[in-house]
mmCIF file of C-alpha atoms in Angstrom:
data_model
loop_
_atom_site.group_PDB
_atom_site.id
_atom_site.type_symbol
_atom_site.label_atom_id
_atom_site.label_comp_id
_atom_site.label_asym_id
_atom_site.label_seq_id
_atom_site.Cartn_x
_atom_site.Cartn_y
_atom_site.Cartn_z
ATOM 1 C CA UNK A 1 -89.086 288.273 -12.432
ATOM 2 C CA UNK A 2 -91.219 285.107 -12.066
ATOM 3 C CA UNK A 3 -91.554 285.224 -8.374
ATOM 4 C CA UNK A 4 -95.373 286.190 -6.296
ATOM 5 C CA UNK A 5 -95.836 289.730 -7.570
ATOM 6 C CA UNK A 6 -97.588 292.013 -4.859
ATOM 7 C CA UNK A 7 -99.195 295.217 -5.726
ATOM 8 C CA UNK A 8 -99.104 297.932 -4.147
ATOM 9 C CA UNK A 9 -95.719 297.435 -1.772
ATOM 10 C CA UNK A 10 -97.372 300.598 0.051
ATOM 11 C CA UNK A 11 -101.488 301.468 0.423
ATOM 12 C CA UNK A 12 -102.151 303.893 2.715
ATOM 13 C CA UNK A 13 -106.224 303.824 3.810
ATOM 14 C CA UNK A 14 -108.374 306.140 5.990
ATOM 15 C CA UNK A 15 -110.671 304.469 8.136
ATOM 16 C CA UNK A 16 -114.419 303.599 6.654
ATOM 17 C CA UNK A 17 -112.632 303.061 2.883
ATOM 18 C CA UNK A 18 -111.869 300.341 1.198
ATOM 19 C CA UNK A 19 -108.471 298.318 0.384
ATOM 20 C CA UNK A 20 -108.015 296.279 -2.361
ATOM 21 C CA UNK A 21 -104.574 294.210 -2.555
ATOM 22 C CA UNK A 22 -103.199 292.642 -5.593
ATOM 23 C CA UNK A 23 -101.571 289.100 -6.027
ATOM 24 C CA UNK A 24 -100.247 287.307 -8.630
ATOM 25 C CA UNK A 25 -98.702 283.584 -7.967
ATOM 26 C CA UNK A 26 -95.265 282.378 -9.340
ATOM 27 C CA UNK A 27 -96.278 280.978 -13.416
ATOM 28 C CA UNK A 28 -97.312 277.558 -13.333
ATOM 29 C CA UNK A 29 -98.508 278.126 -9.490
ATOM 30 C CA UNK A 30 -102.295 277.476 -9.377
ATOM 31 C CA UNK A 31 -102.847 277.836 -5.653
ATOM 32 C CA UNK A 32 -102.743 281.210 -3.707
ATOM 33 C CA UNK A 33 -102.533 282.005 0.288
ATOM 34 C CA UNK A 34 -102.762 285.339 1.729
ATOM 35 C CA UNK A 35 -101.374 285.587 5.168
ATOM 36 C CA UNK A 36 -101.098 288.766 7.584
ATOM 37 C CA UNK A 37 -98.586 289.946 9.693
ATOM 38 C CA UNK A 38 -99.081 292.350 12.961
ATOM 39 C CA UNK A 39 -95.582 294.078 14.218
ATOM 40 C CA UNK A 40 -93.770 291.538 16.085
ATOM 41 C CA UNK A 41 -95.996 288.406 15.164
ATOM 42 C CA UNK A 42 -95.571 285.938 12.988
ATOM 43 C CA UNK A 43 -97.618 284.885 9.876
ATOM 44 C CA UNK A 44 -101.285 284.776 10.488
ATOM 45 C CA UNK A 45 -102.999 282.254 8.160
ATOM 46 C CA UNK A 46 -105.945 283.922 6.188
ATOM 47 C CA UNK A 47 -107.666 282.051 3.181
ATOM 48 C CA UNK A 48 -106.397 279.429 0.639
ATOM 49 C CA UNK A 49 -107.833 279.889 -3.198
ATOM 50 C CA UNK A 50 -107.263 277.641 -6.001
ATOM 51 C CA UNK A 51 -108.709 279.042 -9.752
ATOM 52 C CA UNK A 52 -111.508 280.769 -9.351
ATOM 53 C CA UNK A 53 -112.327 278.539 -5.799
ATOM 54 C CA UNK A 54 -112.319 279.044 -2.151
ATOM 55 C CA UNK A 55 -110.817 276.383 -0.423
ATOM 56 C CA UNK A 56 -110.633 277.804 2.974
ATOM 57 C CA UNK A 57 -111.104 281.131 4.280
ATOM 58 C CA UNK A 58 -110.995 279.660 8.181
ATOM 59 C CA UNK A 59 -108.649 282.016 9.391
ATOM 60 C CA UNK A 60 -110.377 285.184 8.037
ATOM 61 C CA UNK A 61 -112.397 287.581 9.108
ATOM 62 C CA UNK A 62 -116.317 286.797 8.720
ATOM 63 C CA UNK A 63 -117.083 290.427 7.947
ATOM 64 C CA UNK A 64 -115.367 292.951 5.765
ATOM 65 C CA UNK A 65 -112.638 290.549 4.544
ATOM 66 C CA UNK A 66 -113.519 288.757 0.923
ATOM 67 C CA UNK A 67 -110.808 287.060 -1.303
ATOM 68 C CA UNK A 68 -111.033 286.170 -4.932
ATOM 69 C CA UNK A 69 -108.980 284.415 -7.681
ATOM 70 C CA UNK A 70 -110.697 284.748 -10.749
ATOM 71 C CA UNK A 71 -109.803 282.499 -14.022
ATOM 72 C CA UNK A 72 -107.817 285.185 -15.283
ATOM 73 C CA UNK A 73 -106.046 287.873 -13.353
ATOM 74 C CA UNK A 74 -104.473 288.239 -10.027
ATOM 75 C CA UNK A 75 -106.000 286.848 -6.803
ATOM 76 C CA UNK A 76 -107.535 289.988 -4.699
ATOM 77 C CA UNK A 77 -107.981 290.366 -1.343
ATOM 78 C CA UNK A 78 -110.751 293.290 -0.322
ATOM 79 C CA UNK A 79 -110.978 294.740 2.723
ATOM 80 C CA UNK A 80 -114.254 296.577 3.182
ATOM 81 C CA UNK A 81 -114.722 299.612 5.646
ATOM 82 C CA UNK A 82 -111.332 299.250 7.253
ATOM 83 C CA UNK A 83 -110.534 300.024 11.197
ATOM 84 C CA UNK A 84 -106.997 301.073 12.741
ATOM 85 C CA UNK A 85 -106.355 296.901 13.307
ATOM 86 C CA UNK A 86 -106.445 296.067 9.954
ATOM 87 C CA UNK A 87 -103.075 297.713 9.570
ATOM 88 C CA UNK A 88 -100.496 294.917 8.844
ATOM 89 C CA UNK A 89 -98.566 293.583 6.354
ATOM 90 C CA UNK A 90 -100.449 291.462 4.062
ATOM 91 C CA UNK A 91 -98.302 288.635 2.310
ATOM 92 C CA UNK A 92 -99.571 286.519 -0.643
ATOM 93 C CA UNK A 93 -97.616 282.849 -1.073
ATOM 94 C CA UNK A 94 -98.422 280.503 -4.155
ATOM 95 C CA UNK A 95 -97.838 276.534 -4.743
ATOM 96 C CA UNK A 96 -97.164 274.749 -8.316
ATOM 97 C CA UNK A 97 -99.399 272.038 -5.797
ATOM 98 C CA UNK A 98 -101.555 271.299 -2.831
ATOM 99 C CA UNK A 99 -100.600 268.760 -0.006
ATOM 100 C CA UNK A 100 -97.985 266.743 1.324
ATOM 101 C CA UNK A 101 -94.406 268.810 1.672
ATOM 102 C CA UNK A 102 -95.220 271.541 -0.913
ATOM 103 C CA UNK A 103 -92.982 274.708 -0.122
ATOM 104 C CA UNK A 104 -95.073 278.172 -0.415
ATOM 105 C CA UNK A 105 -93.033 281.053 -1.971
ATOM 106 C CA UNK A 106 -94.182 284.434 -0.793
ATOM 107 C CA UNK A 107 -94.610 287.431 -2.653
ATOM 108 C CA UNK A 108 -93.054 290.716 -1.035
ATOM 109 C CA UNK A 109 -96.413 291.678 0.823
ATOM 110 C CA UNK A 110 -98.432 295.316 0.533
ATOM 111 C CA UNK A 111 -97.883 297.379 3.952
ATOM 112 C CA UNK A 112 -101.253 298.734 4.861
ATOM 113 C CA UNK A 113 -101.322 301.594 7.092
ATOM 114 C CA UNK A 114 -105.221 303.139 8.795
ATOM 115 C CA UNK A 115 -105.189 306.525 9.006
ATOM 116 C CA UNK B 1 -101.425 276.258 23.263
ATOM 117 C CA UNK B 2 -99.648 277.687 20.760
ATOM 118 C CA UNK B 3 -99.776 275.433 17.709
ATOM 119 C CA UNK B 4 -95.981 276.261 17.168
ATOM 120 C CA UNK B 5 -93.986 277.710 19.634
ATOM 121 C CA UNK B 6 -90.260 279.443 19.243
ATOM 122 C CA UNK B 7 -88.268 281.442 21.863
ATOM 123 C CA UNK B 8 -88.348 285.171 20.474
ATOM 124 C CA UNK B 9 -85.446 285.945 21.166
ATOM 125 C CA UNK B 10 -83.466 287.784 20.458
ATOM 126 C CA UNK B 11 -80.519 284.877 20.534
ATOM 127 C CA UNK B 12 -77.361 286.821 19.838
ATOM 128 C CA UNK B 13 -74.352 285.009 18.516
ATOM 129 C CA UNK B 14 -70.241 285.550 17.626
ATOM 130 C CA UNK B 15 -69.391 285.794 13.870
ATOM 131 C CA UNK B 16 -68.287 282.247 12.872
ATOM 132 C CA UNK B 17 -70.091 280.806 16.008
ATOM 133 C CA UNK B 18 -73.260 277.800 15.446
ATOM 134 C CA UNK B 19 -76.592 279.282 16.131
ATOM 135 C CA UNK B 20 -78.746 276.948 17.251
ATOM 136 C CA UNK B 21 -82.844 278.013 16.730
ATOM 137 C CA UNK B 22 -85.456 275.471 17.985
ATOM 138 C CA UNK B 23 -88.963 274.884 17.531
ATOM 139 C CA UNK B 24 -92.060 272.783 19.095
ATOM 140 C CA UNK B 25 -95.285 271.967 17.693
ATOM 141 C CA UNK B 26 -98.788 270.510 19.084
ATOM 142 C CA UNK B 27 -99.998 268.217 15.714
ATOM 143 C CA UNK B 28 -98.508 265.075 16.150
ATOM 144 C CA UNK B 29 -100.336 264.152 12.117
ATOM 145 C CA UNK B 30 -97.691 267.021 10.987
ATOM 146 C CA UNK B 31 -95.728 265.504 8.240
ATOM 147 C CA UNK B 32 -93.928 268.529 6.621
ATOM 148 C CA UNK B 33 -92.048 271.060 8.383
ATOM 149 C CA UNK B 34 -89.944 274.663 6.783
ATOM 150 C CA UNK B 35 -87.783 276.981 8.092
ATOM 151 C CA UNK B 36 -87.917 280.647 6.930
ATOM 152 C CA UNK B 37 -85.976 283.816 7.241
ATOM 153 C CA UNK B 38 -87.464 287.023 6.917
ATOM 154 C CA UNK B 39 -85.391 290.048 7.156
ATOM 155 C CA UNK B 40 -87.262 293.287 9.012
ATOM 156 C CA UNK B 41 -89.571 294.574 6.592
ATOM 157 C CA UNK B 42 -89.098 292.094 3.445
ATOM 158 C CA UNK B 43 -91.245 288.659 2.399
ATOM 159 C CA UNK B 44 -89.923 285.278 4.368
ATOM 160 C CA UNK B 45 -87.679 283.454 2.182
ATOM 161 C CA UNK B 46 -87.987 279.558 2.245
ATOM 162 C CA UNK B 47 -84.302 278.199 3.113
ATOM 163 C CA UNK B 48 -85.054 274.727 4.289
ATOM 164 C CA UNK B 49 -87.619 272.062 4.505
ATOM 165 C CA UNK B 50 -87.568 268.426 6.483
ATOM 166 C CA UNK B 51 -90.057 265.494 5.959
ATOM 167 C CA UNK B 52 -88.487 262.821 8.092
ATOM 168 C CA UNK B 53 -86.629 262.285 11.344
ATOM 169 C CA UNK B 54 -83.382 262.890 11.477
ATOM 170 C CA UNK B 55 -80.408 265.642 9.767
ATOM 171 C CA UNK B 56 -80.916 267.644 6.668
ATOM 172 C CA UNK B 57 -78.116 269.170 5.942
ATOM 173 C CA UNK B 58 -77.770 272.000 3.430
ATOM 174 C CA UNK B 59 -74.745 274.140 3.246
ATOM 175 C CA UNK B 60 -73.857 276.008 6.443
ATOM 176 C CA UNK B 61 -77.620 274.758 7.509
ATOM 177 C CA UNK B 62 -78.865 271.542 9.220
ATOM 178 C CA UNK B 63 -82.680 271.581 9.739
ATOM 179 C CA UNK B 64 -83.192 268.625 12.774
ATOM 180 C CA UNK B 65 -86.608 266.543 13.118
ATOM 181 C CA UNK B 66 -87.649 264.408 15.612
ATOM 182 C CA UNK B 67 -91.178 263.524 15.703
ATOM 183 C CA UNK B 68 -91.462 262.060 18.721
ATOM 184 C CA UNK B 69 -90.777 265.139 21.058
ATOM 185 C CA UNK B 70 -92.421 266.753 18.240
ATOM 186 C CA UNK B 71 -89.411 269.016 17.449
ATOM 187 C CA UNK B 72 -87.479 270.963 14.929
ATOM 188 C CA UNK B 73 -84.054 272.715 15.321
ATOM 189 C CA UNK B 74 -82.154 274.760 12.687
ATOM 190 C CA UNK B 75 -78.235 275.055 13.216
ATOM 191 C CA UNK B 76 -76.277 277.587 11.222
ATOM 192 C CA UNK B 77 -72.949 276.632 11.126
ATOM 193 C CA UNK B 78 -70.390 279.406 10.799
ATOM 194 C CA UNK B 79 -72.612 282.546 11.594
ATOM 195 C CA UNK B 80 -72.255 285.536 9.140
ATOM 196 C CA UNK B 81 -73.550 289.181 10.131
ATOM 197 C CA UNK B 82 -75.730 288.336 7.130
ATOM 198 C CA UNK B 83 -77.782 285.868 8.861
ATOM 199 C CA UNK B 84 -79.122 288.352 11.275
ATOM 200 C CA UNK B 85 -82.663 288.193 10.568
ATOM 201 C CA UNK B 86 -85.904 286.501 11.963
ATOM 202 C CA UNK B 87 -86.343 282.662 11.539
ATOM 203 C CA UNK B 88 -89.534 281.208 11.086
ATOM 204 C CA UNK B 89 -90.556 277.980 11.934
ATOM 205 C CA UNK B 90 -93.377 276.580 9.953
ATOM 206 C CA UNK B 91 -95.321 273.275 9.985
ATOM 207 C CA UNK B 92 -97.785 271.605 7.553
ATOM 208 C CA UNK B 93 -100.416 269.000 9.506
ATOM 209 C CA UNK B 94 -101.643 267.785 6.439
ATOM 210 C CA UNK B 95 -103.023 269.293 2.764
ATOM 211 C CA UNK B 96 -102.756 272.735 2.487
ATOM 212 C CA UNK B 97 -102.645 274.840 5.776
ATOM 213 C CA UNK B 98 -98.824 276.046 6.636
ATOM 214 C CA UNK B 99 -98.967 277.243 10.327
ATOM 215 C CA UNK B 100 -95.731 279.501 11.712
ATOM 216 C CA UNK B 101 -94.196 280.370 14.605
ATOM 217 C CA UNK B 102 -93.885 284.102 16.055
ATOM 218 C CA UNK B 103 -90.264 283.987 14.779
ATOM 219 C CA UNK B 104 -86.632 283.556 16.510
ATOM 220 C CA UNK B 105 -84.595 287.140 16.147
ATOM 221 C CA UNK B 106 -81.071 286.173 15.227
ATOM 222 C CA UNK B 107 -78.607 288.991 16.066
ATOM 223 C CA UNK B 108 -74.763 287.365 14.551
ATOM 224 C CA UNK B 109 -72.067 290.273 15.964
ATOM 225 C CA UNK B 110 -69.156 291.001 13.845
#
């Protein structure tokens, strides 16, 4: 399978612990978007890594939320100390580019349920 | 204002009927613009993607442009129980950052 590979499909947290949430792009994809998704809403724009860079992290949250995408491995997002409203499904996307007209493919996104 | 806006729906439809899903946006800079479907509880699957004004016509599916209203339809000719699922409208202003719509629920009866 050479699609976005999410792991785990299911993580089930109680509140104060952390969540850590696995994502590796399509092969030859070098940039990586995590999105999330609340019931009923649509895709909620989080942060935007290329190798081992931030590009933009604008649309996440300024505390507990960190992303990574180290030279080799899978991007993470970490989610520090979590509260009922971070429950959501959590999609990852990756691009062989960045800019003009280039599609994201998503991966098929960890479900993340507070206790 | 939203940044992209779609009805939620649901819009329910015949079998073999056109459903016709629309979608407005704010950033008049957009250039590139996708349509998704994502079936309840699964990722969003890219099925088409439009750059200029006018048709784009893919199998049973014709994504429509027109920047000047700054507007984007997707018709799906032919309407199979199949395509029940929610269709996401996305935009690109420029580099990187995709921004979607809530979603369009698409109900086809058989």
């Amino acid at each position: 399978n050479a699609g976005v590979m999410q792991n785990p499909r299911h993580l089930v947290r109680r509140r104060g612990q952390e969540a850590r949430l696995r994502c590796s792009p399509m092969k030859g994809h070098s940039h990586v978007y995590w999105y999330r998704q609340l019931p009923e809403e649509g895709l909620k724009f989080m942060v935007y890594l290329q190798k081992e860079n931030i590009i933009d992290e604008s649309g996440m949250p300024k505390e507990r939320f960190s992303a990574e995408f180290p030279k080799e491995g899978p991007s993470i997002l970490r989610i520090q100390q979590v509260v009922r409203g971070d429950s959501a499904a959590y999609f990852c996307a990756s691009s062989r580019d960045r800019g003009h007209g280039q599609p994201q493919h998503f991966g098929d996104g960890t479900r993340l349920s507070i206790l | 204002q939203k940044e992209v806006e779609q009805n939620s729906g649901p819009l329910s439809v015949p079998e073999g009927a056109i459903a016709s899903l629309n979608c407005t946006y704010s950033d008049r800079g957009s250039q590139s613009f996708f349509w998704y479907r994502q079936y309840s509880g699964k990722s969003p699957e890219l099925i088409m993607s439009i750059y200029s004004n006018g048709d784009k016509e893919d199998g049973r599916f014709t994504a429509q442009l027109n920047k000047a209203s700054q507007y984007v339809s997707l018709l799906i000719r032919d309407s199979q129980p199949s395509d029940s699922a929610t269709y996401l409208c996305a935009q690109m202003p420029g580099g990187f950052k995709t921004i979607f719509g809530a979603g369009t629920r698409l109900f086809v009866k058989a």
